[in-house]
Short mmCIF file of C-alpha atoms in Angstrom, two decimals:
data_model
loop_
_atom_site.label_atom_id
_atom_site.label_comp_id
_atom_site.label_asym_id
_atom_site.label_seq_id
_atom_site.Cartn_x
_atom_site.Cartn_y
_atom_site.Cartn_z
CA MET A 1 154.37 77.84 190.89
CA PRO A 2 156.64 79.72 193.21
CA MET A 3 155.69 82.89 194.80
CA LYS A 4 157.01 86.00 193.07
CA ARG A 5 160.37 87.47 194.81
CA ALA A 6 158.77 90.31 195.97
CA LEU A 7 156.20 87.50 197.99
CA ILE A 8 159.10 85.55 199.04
CA ALA A 9 159.95 87.59 201.82
CA VAL A 10 156.08 88.11 203.34
CA THR A 11 155.59 84.51 202.70
CA THR A 12 158.90 82.57 204.04
CA THR A 13 158.17 80.35 206.68
CA ALA A 14 161.07 78.51 208.48
CA VAL A 15 160.49 75.00 208.98
CA LEU A 16 162.65 72.81 209.88
CA VAL A 17 166.57 73.30 209.02
CA LEU A 18 168.75 70.79 208.58
CA ALA A 19 172.35 70.68 210.04
CA LEU A 20 175.15 72.34 207.24
CA VAL A 21 177.46 69.54 206.34
CA GLY A 22 179.77 71.49 204.56
CA PRO A 23 179.62 71.81 200.55
CA ALA A 24 180.91 68.88 197.70
CA ARG A 25 184.54 68.20 197.73
CA GLY A 26 187.38 69.20 196.18
CA SER A 27 190.36 71.84 196.75
CA ARG A 28 187.60 75.09 195.73
CA PRO A 29 184.41 74.40 196.33
CA PRO A 30 181.85 76.01 193.47
CA GLY A 31 180.71 78.65 196.05
CA THR A 32 183.71 81.02 195.89
CA PRO A 33 184.00 84.04 193.72
CA ALA A 34 187.25 82.53 191.86
CA SER A 35 185.18 79.71 191.03
CA GLU A 36 182.14 81.00 190.05
CA ARG A 37 183.15 83.73 187.55
CA ALA A 38 185.21 80.92 185.93
CA ALA A 39 182.00 78.66 185.78
CA VAL A 40 179.83 80.91 184.53
CA PRO A 41 181.33 83.29 181.75
CA ALA A 42 180.44 86.52 180.73
CA THR A 43 177.25 87.29 178.62
CA ASP A 44 178.68 88.42 174.88
CA CYS A 45 174.85 89.11 173.42
CA THR A 46 171.29 89.67 174.03
CA ALA A 47 167.91 88.20 172.84
CA HIS A 48 163.94 88.87 173.40
CA VAL A 49 162.01 85.93 175.28
CA GLY A 50 158.27 85.94 175.34
CA TYR A 51 155.77 84.86 177.74
CA HIS A 52 156.11 85.76 179.95
CA GLN A 53 158.61 88.22 180.76
CA ASP A 54 158.50 89.83 177.25
CA THR A 55 161.59 91.69 177.64
CA ASP A 56 165.67 91.01 176.23
CA LEU A 57 167.71 89.53 178.70
CA PRO A 58 172.16 88.68 178.19
CA GLY A 59 172.95 85.56 176.61
CA TYR A 60 175.54 83.03 174.63
CA ALA A 61 175.98 83.30 171.39
CA VAL A 62 176.51 79.43 170.29
CA PRO A 63 175.86 77.17 167.61
CA GLY A 64 172.38 76.93 166.12
CA ALA A 65 170.81 73.73 164.69
CA ASP A 66 172.32 74.71 160.53
CA GLY A 67 175.88 75.35 161.64
CA SER A 68 174.54 79.76 162.20
CA ARG A 69 174.56 80.99 165.46
CA VAL A 70 172.31 82.12 168.00
CA CYS A 71 171.63 83.98 171.09
CA VAL A 72 170.45 82.02 173.78
CA PRO A 73 168.87 84.01 176.70
CA PHE A 74 169.31 83.15 180.49
CA THR A 75 167.85 84.82 183.46
CA TRP A 76 171.07 86.85 185.21
CA ILE A 77 172.11 85.89 188.84
CA ASP A 78 175.64 88.25 190.56
CA TRP A 79 178.26 86.36 190.80
CA ALA A 80 179.62 85.93 194.34
CA PRO A 81 181.50 88.91 195.70
CA ALA A 82 185.39 89.48 194.56
CA GLY A 83 187.12 88.36 197.17
CA TYR A 84 185.55 86.85 199.91
CA ARG A 85 187.21 84.12 200.87
CA GLY A 86 184.96 80.48 201.45
CA ASP A 87 182.23 79.15 200.14
CA TYR A 88 179.34 82.36 199.75
CA ARG A 89 176.21 80.69 198.81
CA VAL A 90 176.80 78.25 201.79
CA ARG A 91 178.57 80.28 204.38
CA GLU A 92 176.16 83.42 203.86
CA PHE A 93 173.00 81.99 203.26
CA SER A 94 172.37 79.36 206.08
CA PHE A 95 169.25 79.83 208.60
CA ALA A 96 172.17 80.82 211.18
CA ALA A 97 172.97 83.77 208.74
CA ALA A 98 169.71 84.10 208.94
CA GLU A 99 169.62 84.44 212.17
CA ARG A 100 172.61 86.89 212.42
CA ARG A 101 171.07 89.19 210.44
CA LEU A 102 167.83 89.16 212.27
CA ASP A 103 169.32 89.77 215.40
CA ALA A 104 171.38 92.48 213.86
CA CYS A 105 167.78 93.80 212.56
CA LYS A 106 166.60 93.64 216.39
CA ALA A 107 169.46 95.79 217.90
CA ASP A 108 168.56 98.75 215.30
CA PRO A 109 165.12 100.73 216.89
CA ALA A 110 164.04 101.30 213.67
CA CYS A 111 163.76 97.53 212.31
CA THR A 112 160.25 96.45 211.54
CA ALA A 113 161.41 93.11 210.31
CA LEU A 114 158.85 91.23 213.18
CA SER A 115 156.25 93.21 212.36
CA ASP A 116 156.30 93.35 208.75
CA VAL A 117 155.39 89.45 209.12
CA ALA A 118 152.85 89.63 211.75
CA GLY A 119 149.43 89.66 210.48
CA TYR A 120 150.50 86.61 207.96
CA GLN A 121 147.65 84.41 206.10
CA PRO A 122 149.09 81.47 204.33
CA ASP A 123 148.08 81.00 200.57
CA GLU A 124 146.00 77.60 200.17
CA PHE A 125 145.18 76.63 196.54
CA ARG A 126 141.25 74.92 196.54
CA SER A 127 140.66 74.96 192.37
CA THR A 128 139.56 70.86 192.12
CA GLY A 129 136.11 71.02 191.40
CA GLU A 130 135.21 74.31 190.74
CA ILE A 131 134.41 73.83 186.99
CA VAL A 132 133.60 69.67 187.09
CA SER A 133 131.43 69.41 190.28
CA PHE A 134 132.58 65.81 190.60
CA GLY A 135 135.29 65.68 192.48
CA LYS A 136 135.12 68.63 195.07
CA VAL A 137 135.82 67.33 198.72
CA ASP A 138 136.46 68.68 202.07
CA PRO A 139 140.10 68.92 202.34
CA TYR A 140 139.51 69.32 205.99
CA ALA A 141 136.71 66.45 206.82
CA SER A 142 138.24 62.82 208.46
CA GLY A 143 136.64 60.08 207.28
CA LEU A 144 136.07 61.34 203.48
CA ASP A 145 134.62 59.31 201.17
CA LEU A 146 137.41 58.04 198.86
CA THR A 147 135.14 57.85 196.07
CA ARG A 148 134.44 61.29 195.79
CA ILE A 149 138.06 62.15 194.83
CA ARG A 150 138.31 61.54 190.99
CA ARG A 151 141.48 58.60 189.87
CA PRO A 152 142.83 58.23 186.66
CA GLY A 153 140.25 56.49 184.57
CA PHE A 154 138.24 59.75 185.00
CA PHE A 155 140.39 61.40 182.48
CA ALA A 156 139.68 59.17 179.93
CA ARG A 157 136.83 60.98 178.99
CA ALA A 158 136.19 64.27 176.34
CA PRO A 159 137.70 66.17 176.32
CA TYR A 160 140.56 65.37 178.34
CA GLY A 161 141.94 61.98 176.82
CA GLU A 162 144.87 61.69 178.90
CA ARG A 163 146.43 58.79 179.02
CA ILE A 164 147.21 58.73 182.64
CA ALA A 165 143.59 57.00 182.28
CA GLY A 166 145.51 53.85 181.46
CA ALA A 167 146.85 53.48 185.34
CA GLU A 168 143.38 53.05 186.53
CA PRO A 169 143.35 49.27 186.88
CA GLY A 170 146.68 49.28 189.39
CA ALA A 171 145.73 53.24 190.40
CA TRP A 172 144.42 53.50 194.44
CA THR A 173 143.45 56.93 195.71
CA VAL A 174 145.88 57.18 199.06
CA GLU A 175 145.27 59.70 202.53
CA PHE A 176 148.05 59.75 204.72
CA THR A 177 147.73 61.61 207.50
CA VAL A 178 151.00 63.94 209.41
CA PRO A 179 150.38 65.99 211.90
CA ALA A 180 149.63 69.39 211.80
CA GLU A 181 152.19 71.82 211.20
CA PRO A 182 153.65 74.72 213.84
CA TYR A 183 151.94 77.49 212.69
CA GLU A 184 148.58 75.55 212.94
CA VAL A 185 149.25 74.83 216.31
CA ILE A 186 151.02 77.38 217.84
CA ASN A 187 149.75 80.42 215.46
CA ARG A 188 146.26 79.40 215.17
CA GLY A 189 145.19 77.08 218.26
CA ILE A 190 145.06 74.16 215.43
CA THR A 191 146.15 70.40 216.53
CA ALA A 192 144.13 67.99 214.18
CA PRO A 193 145.97 65.83 212.20
CA VAL A 194 146.59 66.57 208.20
CA ARG A 195 145.03 64.45 205.84
CA LEU A 196 147.28 63.96 202.32
CA ARG A 197 145.04 62.82 199.34
CA GLY A 198 146.40 61.84 196.41
CA TRP A 199 146.89 58.34 194.31
CA TYR A 200 149.45 55.47 194.13
CA LEU A 201 150.08 53.76 190.50
CA ARG A 202 151.07 50.72 190.50
CA GLY A 203 153.93 49.47 188.22
CA GLU A 204 154.67 46.57 186.75
CA GLY A 205 158.64 46.78 187.65
CA VAL A 206 161.98 48.73 186.42
CA ARG A 207 163.68 46.91 183.44
CA ASP A 208 167.47 47.07 184.27
CA GLY A 209 170.21 46.33 181.78
CA SER A 210 169.79 42.78 181.83
CA GLY A 211 165.63 43.05 181.32
CA ARG A 212 165.02 41.98 184.84
CA ARG A 213 161.70 44.10 186.39
CA THR A 214 162.12 45.61 189.42
CA ARG A 215 159.47 47.34 191.52
CA ALA A 216 160.75 50.73 192.24
CA LEU A 217 158.72 53.90 193.71
CA ALA A 218 158.67 57.63 192.54
CA VAL A 219 157.06 59.67 195.23
CA LEU A 220 156.67 63.41 193.86
CA LEU A 221 155.09 66.37 194.21
CA GLY A 222 153.21 68.44 191.83
CA GLY A 223 154.06 72.57 191.84
CA ARG A 224 152.96 75.37 193.67
CA THR A 225 149.09 75.98 193.37
CA ILE A 226 149.54 72.68 191.17
CA GLU A 227 146.45 70.06 192.33
CA THR A 228 146.69 66.21 191.02
CA THR A 229 143.12 65.67 190.24
CA ALA A 230 142.04 68.85 188.70
CA VAL A 231 141.05 69.09 184.88
CA GLN A 232 142.52 71.00 182.32
CA ASP A 233 140.82 70.97 178.77
CA PRO A 234 143.31 70.85 176.49
CA ALA A 235 142.02 73.44 174.08
CA ASP A 236 142.33 76.03 176.64
CA PRO A 237 145.01 78.13 176.48
CA LEU A 238 147.93 79.17 178.76
CA TYR A 239 148.25 82.59 177.18
CA GLN A 240 147.59 85.06 174.39
CA PRO A 241 148.51 87.80 172.64
CA THR A 242 148.17 91.44 173.69
CA ALA A 243 148.03 94.40 171.70
CA ALA A 244 151.55 95.69 172.70
CA GLY A 245 152.62 92.71 171.33
CA GLY A 246 153.22 91.04 174.40
CA HIS A 247 152.10 87.90 176.36
CA ALA A 248 149.23 87.72 179.38
CA GLY A 249 148.72 84.18 180.94
CA VAL A 250 145.27 83.37 180.88
CA ALA A 251 143.08 83.60 184.58
CA TYR A 252 142.53 79.78 185.48
CA PRO A 253 139.72 78.49 186.83
CA SER A 254 137.90 79.64 183.70
CA HIS A 255 136.78 78.41 180.50
CA GLY A 256 136.85 74.31 180.93
CA THR A 257 140.15 74.70 183.10
CA GLU A 258 140.85 74.35 186.81
CA LYS A 259 144.23 74.08 186.97
CA TRP A 260 146.77 74.49 183.73
CA GLY A 261 149.35 72.51 184.03
CA ALA A 262 147.73 69.63 185.96
CA ARG A 263 147.82 68.00 183.29
CA GLN A 264 150.94 68.18 181.98
CA TRP A 265 151.98 67.17 185.77
CA ARG A 266 149.99 64.03 185.11
CA GLU A 267 151.65 63.19 181.65
CA TYR A 268 155.11 63.23 184.02
CA LEU A 269 153.28 60.72 186.68
CA ASP A 270 152.61 58.17 183.69
CA ALA A 271 155.87 58.22 182.29
CA LEU A 272 157.32 56.87 185.24
CA ARG A 273 154.73 54.33 185.44
CA ARG A 274 154.70 53.64 182.10
CA ALA A 275 158.41 52.99 182.60
CA GLY A 276 157.56 50.31 185.35
CA PHE A 277 157.76 52.86 188.62
CA ASP A 278 154.59 52.50 191.48
CA VAL A 279 154.25 56.15 191.87
CA LEU A 280 152.81 58.33 194.78
CA THR A 281 151.73 61.43 194.30
CA VAL A 282 149.66 63.86 196.81
CA ASP A 283 148.48 67.33 197.13
CA LYS A 284 150.59 69.21 199.24
CA ARG A 285 149.47 71.00 202.51
CA GLY A 286 147.28 73.56 201.53
CA HIS A 287 146.59 72.33 197.95
CA GLY A 288 143.17 70.74 196.16
CA ILE A 289 141.96 67.38 198.08
CA SER A 290 144.67 67.92 200.87
CA GLY A 291 144.07 69.44 204.00
CA GLY A 292 146.17 71.88 206.06
CA HIS A 293 145.89 75.97 206.73
CA SER A 294 148.83 76.85 204.60
CA ALA A 295 150.69 75.82 201.25
CA ASP A 296 153.54 77.79 201.93
CA ASN A 297 155.44 75.67 204.22
CA THR A 298 157.56 73.39 201.87
CA LEU A 299 160.22 72.45 205.23
CA GLN A 300 157.04 70.51 206.34
CA GLN A 301 156.30 69.55 203.09
CA GLY A 302 159.55 67.97 202.36
CA LEU A 303 159.05 66.08 205.84
CA ASP A 304 156.26 64.46 204.60
CA MET A 305 157.46 63.17 201.80
CA LEU A 306 159.52 61.02 204.15
CA ARG A 307 156.49 60.59 206.75
CA MET A 308 154.84 59.14 203.87
CA VAL A 309 157.99 56.65 203.12
CA ASP A 310 157.75 56.10 207.10
CA ALA A 311 153.55 55.07 206.75
CA LEU A 312 153.81 52.71 203.46
CA ALA A 313 155.71 50.12 205.68
CA ASP A 314 154.32 50.04 209.30
CA GLY A 315 150.63 51.85 207.60
CA GLU A 316 150.07 54.39 210.28
CA GLY A 317 147.35 56.85 209.53
CA VAL A 318 147.02 55.08 205.66
CA ARG A 319 143.50 55.12 203.96
CA ALA A 320 143.40 53.43 200.53
CA LEU A 321 140.74 53.17 197.76
CA GLY A 322 141.61 50.15 195.21
CA PRO A 323 140.67 49.44 192.07
CA ASP A 324 137.98 46.79 193.20
CA ARG A 325 136.08 50.29 194.87
CA VAL A 326 137.04 48.85 198.47
CA THR A 327 138.19 51.33 201.12
CA ARG A 328 141.30 49.47 203.65
CA ALA A 329 142.93 51.07 206.04
CA GLY A 330 146.29 50.73 208.16
CA ARG A 331 148.43 47.78 206.92
CA ASP A 332 145.77 46.34 205.28
CA ALA A 333 146.02 49.14 203.38
CA VAL A 334 149.69 49.02 202.26
CA ARG A 335 149.91 45.39 201.93
CA ARG A 336 147.02 45.31 199.34
CA MET A 337 148.59 48.57 197.35
CA THR A 338 152.05 47.56 197.63
CA GLY A 339 152.14 43.90 196.81
CA PRO A 340 154.84 42.06 197.87
CA ALA A 341 157.54 44.97 197.68
CA ASP A 342 158.51 46.61 200.48
CA ALA A 343 158.87 50.26 201.07
CA ARG A 344 161.73 48.89 203.66
CA THR A 345 163.70 47.98 200.67
CA MET A 346 162.60 48.81 197.12
CA PRO A 347 164.62 51.80 195.44
CA ILE A 348 162.81 55.08 196.15
CA LEU A 349 163.23 58.11 194.26
CA LEU A 350 161.90 61.55 195.34
CA GLY A 351 161.22 64.49 193.70
CA GLY A 352 159.14 67.46 192.50
CA ALA A 353 158.67 70.88 190.42
CA SER A 354 159.27 73.87 191.45
CA GLN A 355 158.00 74.00 195.06
CA GLY A 356 157.80 70.78 195.34
CA ALA A 357 161.10 70.66 193.97
CA TYR A 358 161.91 72.86 197.33
CA ALA A 359 160.38 69.95 199.56
CA THR A 360 162.75 67.33 197.91
CA GLN A 361 165.83 69.70 198.69
CA TRP A 362 164.64 69.66 202.44
CA ALA A 363 163.49 65.68 202.16
CA MET A 364 167.12 64.37 200.83
CA ASP A 365 168.45 66.71 203.75
CA ALA A 366 166.57 65.41 206.16
CA ASN A 367 167.57 61.41 205.09
CA LEU A 368 171.45 62.14 205.11
CA HIS A 369 171.78 64.79 207.67
CA ARG A 370 170.80 65.74 210.89
CA TRP A 371 168.25 68.24 211.32
CA CYS A 372 167.20 71.15 213.42
CA ALA A 373 163.01 72.00 213.54
CA LEU A 374 163.46 75.49 213.09
CA ASP A 375 159.95 76.15 212.79
CA THR A 376 159.39 75.00 216.23
CA PRO A 377 160.36 77.26 219.39
CA GLY A 378 163.96 75.58 221.21
CA ARG A 379 164.71 74.40 217.44
CA PRO A 380 165.31 70.26 218.73
CA CYS A 381 167.61 68.51 216.48
CA SER A 382 166.86 65.20 215.33
CA PRO A 383 169.38 62.24 213.69
CA PRO A 384 169.06 61.51 209.77
CA TRP A 385 166.12 60.13 208.84
CA GLY A 386 168.03 57.16 207.63
CA HIS A 387 165.90 55.41 204.55
CA ARG A 388 169.18 54.19 202.87
CA ASN A 389 166.64 52.74 200.19
CA ILE A 390 166.18 56.17 198.88
CA ARG A 391 168.17 56.52 195.83
CA GLY A 392 168.01 60.31 194.54
CA ALA A 393 166.03 63.29 193.55
CA LEU A 394 164.30 64.25 190.54
CA LEU A 395 163.84 67.94 190.32
CA LEU A 396 161.64 69.68 187.74
CA SER A 397 161.57 74.10 187.49
CA THR A 398 164.40 73.65 189.96
CA LEU A 399 164.94 76.62 192.30
CA TRP A 400 167.73 76.55 194.29
CA GLY A 401 165.83 79.31 197.18
CA MET A 402 167.85 81.80 199.29
CA PRO A 403 171.41 81.30 198.37
CA PHE A 404 170.87 82.64 195.17
CA GLY A 405 168.42 85.19 196.01
CA ASP A 406 169.04 88.67 197.90
CA PRO A 407 171.01 88.70 200.84
CA GLY A 408 168.53 91.15 202.47
CA ASP A 409 165.59 88.48 202.71
CA LEU A 410 166.99 86.57 204.56
CA VAL A 411 166.10 88.40 207.77
CA TYR A 412 162.36 87.80 206.63
CA THR A 413 163.04 84.44 206.79
CA ALA A 414 164.48 84.23 210.22
CA ALA A 415 161.36 86.26 211.26
CA HIS A 416 158.83 84.34 209.88
CA ALA A 417 160.53 81.25 211.74
CA GLU A 418 159.85 83.20 214.90
CA VAL A 419 156.54 84.66 214.37
CA ASN A 420 154.68 81.79 212.54
CA HIS A 421 156.47 79.60 212.78
CA SER A 422 157.49 78.44 209.01
CA ILE A 423 159.04 78.44 205.98
CA TYR A 424 159.05 78.90 201.91
CA THR A 425 162.77 79.21 200.50
CA PRO A 426 165.29 76.74 201.33
CA THR A 427 168.19 78.24 202.90
CA SER A 428 171.45 77.21 202.47
CA GLU A 429 171.77 73.74 204.04
CA PRO A 430 170.38 71.22 201.10
CA LEU A 431 172.74 73.24 198.55
CA ALA A 432 175.82 72.49 200.98
CA GLY A 433 174.96 69.10 201.44
CA ILE A 434 174.26 67.97 197.82
CA GLY A 435 177.14 66.44 197.39
CA ASP A 436 176.21 63.42 199.51
CA TRP A 437 173.00 62.51 197.11
CA PRO A 438 173.22 59.32 195.76
CA ALA A 439 171.73 60.59 192.49
CA VAL A 440 169.76 63.98 191.35
CA PHE A 441 168.46 64.88 188.35
CA ILE A 442 168.27 68.66 187.63
CA GLY A 443 166.00 70.09 184.93
CA LYS A 444 165.77 73.88 184.70
CA GLY A 445 164.22 76.56 181.87
CA ILE A 446 166.97 78.43 181.03
CA TRP A 447 165.08 81.76 181.22
CA ASP A 448 163.51 81.01 184.34
CA GLU A 449 161.76 84.31 185.97
CA TYR A 450 162.27 83.49 189.36
CA GLU A 451 165.77 82.22 189.02
CA GLY A 452 169.17 82.00 186.67
CA PRO A 453 170.54 79.05 185.41
CA LEU A 454 173.52 79.89 187.98
CA GLY A 455 171.58 78.38 190.98
CA THR A 456 171.11 75.09 189.51
CA PHE A 457 174.75 74.93 187.84
CA SER A 458 175.95 75.20 191.10
CA ALA A 459 174.15 72.31 192.34
CA TYR A 460 174.96 70.21 189.42
CA GLN A 461 178.66 71.48 190.02
CA ARG A 462 178.45 70.07 193.62
CA ALA A 463 176.63 67.15 193.23
CA ALA A 464 179.62 66.32 190.70
CA ALA A 465 179.32 62.68 188.79
CA ARG A 466 175.91 61.76 190.86
CA ALA A 467 173.68 64.59 188.35
CA GLU A 468 172.42 64.69 185.23
CA LEU A 469 171.60 68.61 183.98
CA VAL A 470 168.66 68.87 181.69
CA LEU A 471 168.65 72.83 180.43
CA VAL A 472 165.55 73.90 177.70
CA ARG A 473 164.89 76.86 176.10
CA GLY A 474 161.80 78.35 177.93
CA PRO A 475 160.89 79.89 181.15
CA HIS A 476 160.18 78.13 184.71
CA SER A 477 157.36 75.88 184.76
CA GLU A 478 158.53 72.26 183.87
CA ASN A 479 154.82 73.24 182.45
CA GLU A 480 155.30 75.97 179.58
CA HIS A 481 158.14 74.94 177.70
CA GLY A 482 156.52 74.20 174.90
CA THR A 483 155.00 70.71 173.62
CA ALA A 484 158.80 69.43 172.22
CA ASN A 485 160.57 70.79 175.12
CA VAL A 486 158.20 69.17 177.73
CA ALA A 487 158.68 65.40 175.66
CA VAL A 488 162.36 66.02 176.00
CA MET A 489 162.69 66.81 180.13
CA ARG A 490 160.16 64.48 180.51
CA ASP A 491 162.27 61.42 178.55
CA HIS A 492 165.64 62.71 180.17
CA LEU A 493 163.88 62.27 183.76
CA VAL A 494 162.35 58.77 183.27
CA ARG A 495 165.75 57.55 182.13
CA PHE A 496 167.72 58.90 184.38
CA ALA A 497 164.72 57.40 186.88
CA VAL A 498 165.00 53.85 185.55
CA ARG A 499 169.49 53.88 185.83
CA ALA A 500 169.20 55.37 189.57
CA ALA A 501 166.55 52.54 190.65
CA THR A 502 168.76 49.88 188.83
CA GLY A 503 171.94 50.69 190.33
CA ALA A 504 173.74 51.59 186.84
CA ARG A 505 175.70 54.85 186.38
CA VAL A 506 173.30 58.39 186.32
CA ALA A 507 176.02 61.11 185.74
CA GLY A 508 174.77 62.70 182.55
CA PRO A 509 177.35 65.02 179.94
CA ARG A 510 180.00 67.12 182.07
CA TYR A 511 180.14 70.69 181.42
CA SER A 512 182.72 72.65 182.50
CA THR A 513 180.74 75.87 181.78
CA LEU A 514 177.37 77.20 182.09
CA ARG A 515 177.80 78.68 178.77
CA ASP A 516 178.41 74.45 177.89
CA ALA A 517 175.02 73.39 179.69
CA ILE A 518 173.47 76.53 177.27
CA ALA A 519 175.03 75.48 174.17
CA ALA A 520 173.78 71.67 174.64
CA SER A 521 170.03 72.53 175.46
CA PRO A 522 167.93 71.18 173.04
CA PRO A 523 167.36 74.08 169.75
CA THR A 524 163.52 73.96 170.44
CA TRP A 525 162.46 77.36 171.82
CA GLU A 526 159.53 78.20 174.08
CA PRO A 527 156.70 78.72 171.27
CA SER A 528 156.18 82.94 171.94
CA THR A 529 159.77 83.47 171.21
CA THR A 530 161.94 83.58 168.08
CA PRO A 531 165.51 82.55 167.71
CA THR A 532 167.91 86.08 167.77
CA PRO A 533 170.93 85.21 165.09
CA VAL A 534 174.30 86.27 165.92
CA GLY A 535 176.00 87.70 163.24
#
């Protein structure tokens, strides 16, 4: 899950940014004030939401399941300023715009942006092994014994009983080697490479419309704080009611759970595997069983996705423990793991949830467009990564970063790039380039506490016929929508992924306005929220 807005300005760390390629085609880009106001009508009702905002929000009155009308609330984002000329979301929230704001700040003797970000201490999330000792490893170790990492079969045991255990016969415990990030090298003098660890789950191939199977790969990163192999007791609750009538989240690790949400994340992974995909997932830098001294740098995490695709082709820096309990390295490891499939040609989808969606946005843009290493002195630029077999993106709990936040935070984005050589929240470059993505699935909770659905709807408009948008009646996290809505989102994502991998038409229903998209959301509510009838 993402950091709260107050922390985003403090932990934003600039990474590498991709050159601006312009908004999606059209006479009036979706980011212009006039088009935003047309696409996002004024609200006409108010309703209460439960966990975890416990507040009243504006909404749209839409037809209910029984023909009555119900108010569906959502988190509001202000329209672009009236009278602005051009694409506000792209032009005013680029990394170049952030640098201009920092330059203006530096010219003011009262500016404190650089001193405010000095002393930055990045987050790390290390809950794996805190409840069950097996599976706790030294994430910084080189030559780690991969048998010490939990595998899918581990989760067959009580009380977990997870379906992911069925992946065990085709599961590989994997380790990829990626470079230390600029913050580590420049700020802390750490040059040792980072090891990313997780699973490669081999599928049987995705069926196309004629029943023919095609080997395809989904590369997925979980949300902020999610650890691939952390345990979650299904009896442990997400939240508890308070005496004041609200809802308080339960702190984990505690009881029988190391990280709440890990179970649901594994269900997404397994659903794609059962649909025939090979699935690669690792803990991000600074998370769980992976190395790295910062969990915050989403741009480097996005590049890691492309680095792993490269490594699946040439084997460089790869170790893998197979179902036969033998650890292999290099080309031998990837050949045994992928079999006859070729990572240079097999259809690949990149995806993630929340912070993992941030990383995916950077990765997609870097794959398609010229990009610049904005976390590095001199900001060197490079041509597109250029993997033509990357067929699209799968985005859950989707956020679009700075373009839909407070423009005042941009100065801290540039300040972190200069002082701490890292970035958390994407600037507008991925949003500007989404019109070139071959396909994109965008899923989101309507009353997302971090960013309302306007950002998601704008991205959906820019992607046009290459996109599917699915909204559900719940908060931010893909794990917190309630069982029924999680299942809806998972099923839509898998069907989209199959279409994208097999070359079928990917576009979902087209919505002219945000009201239409919200009205189309399933009439299933996150359990702590009661529908509000409209007379």
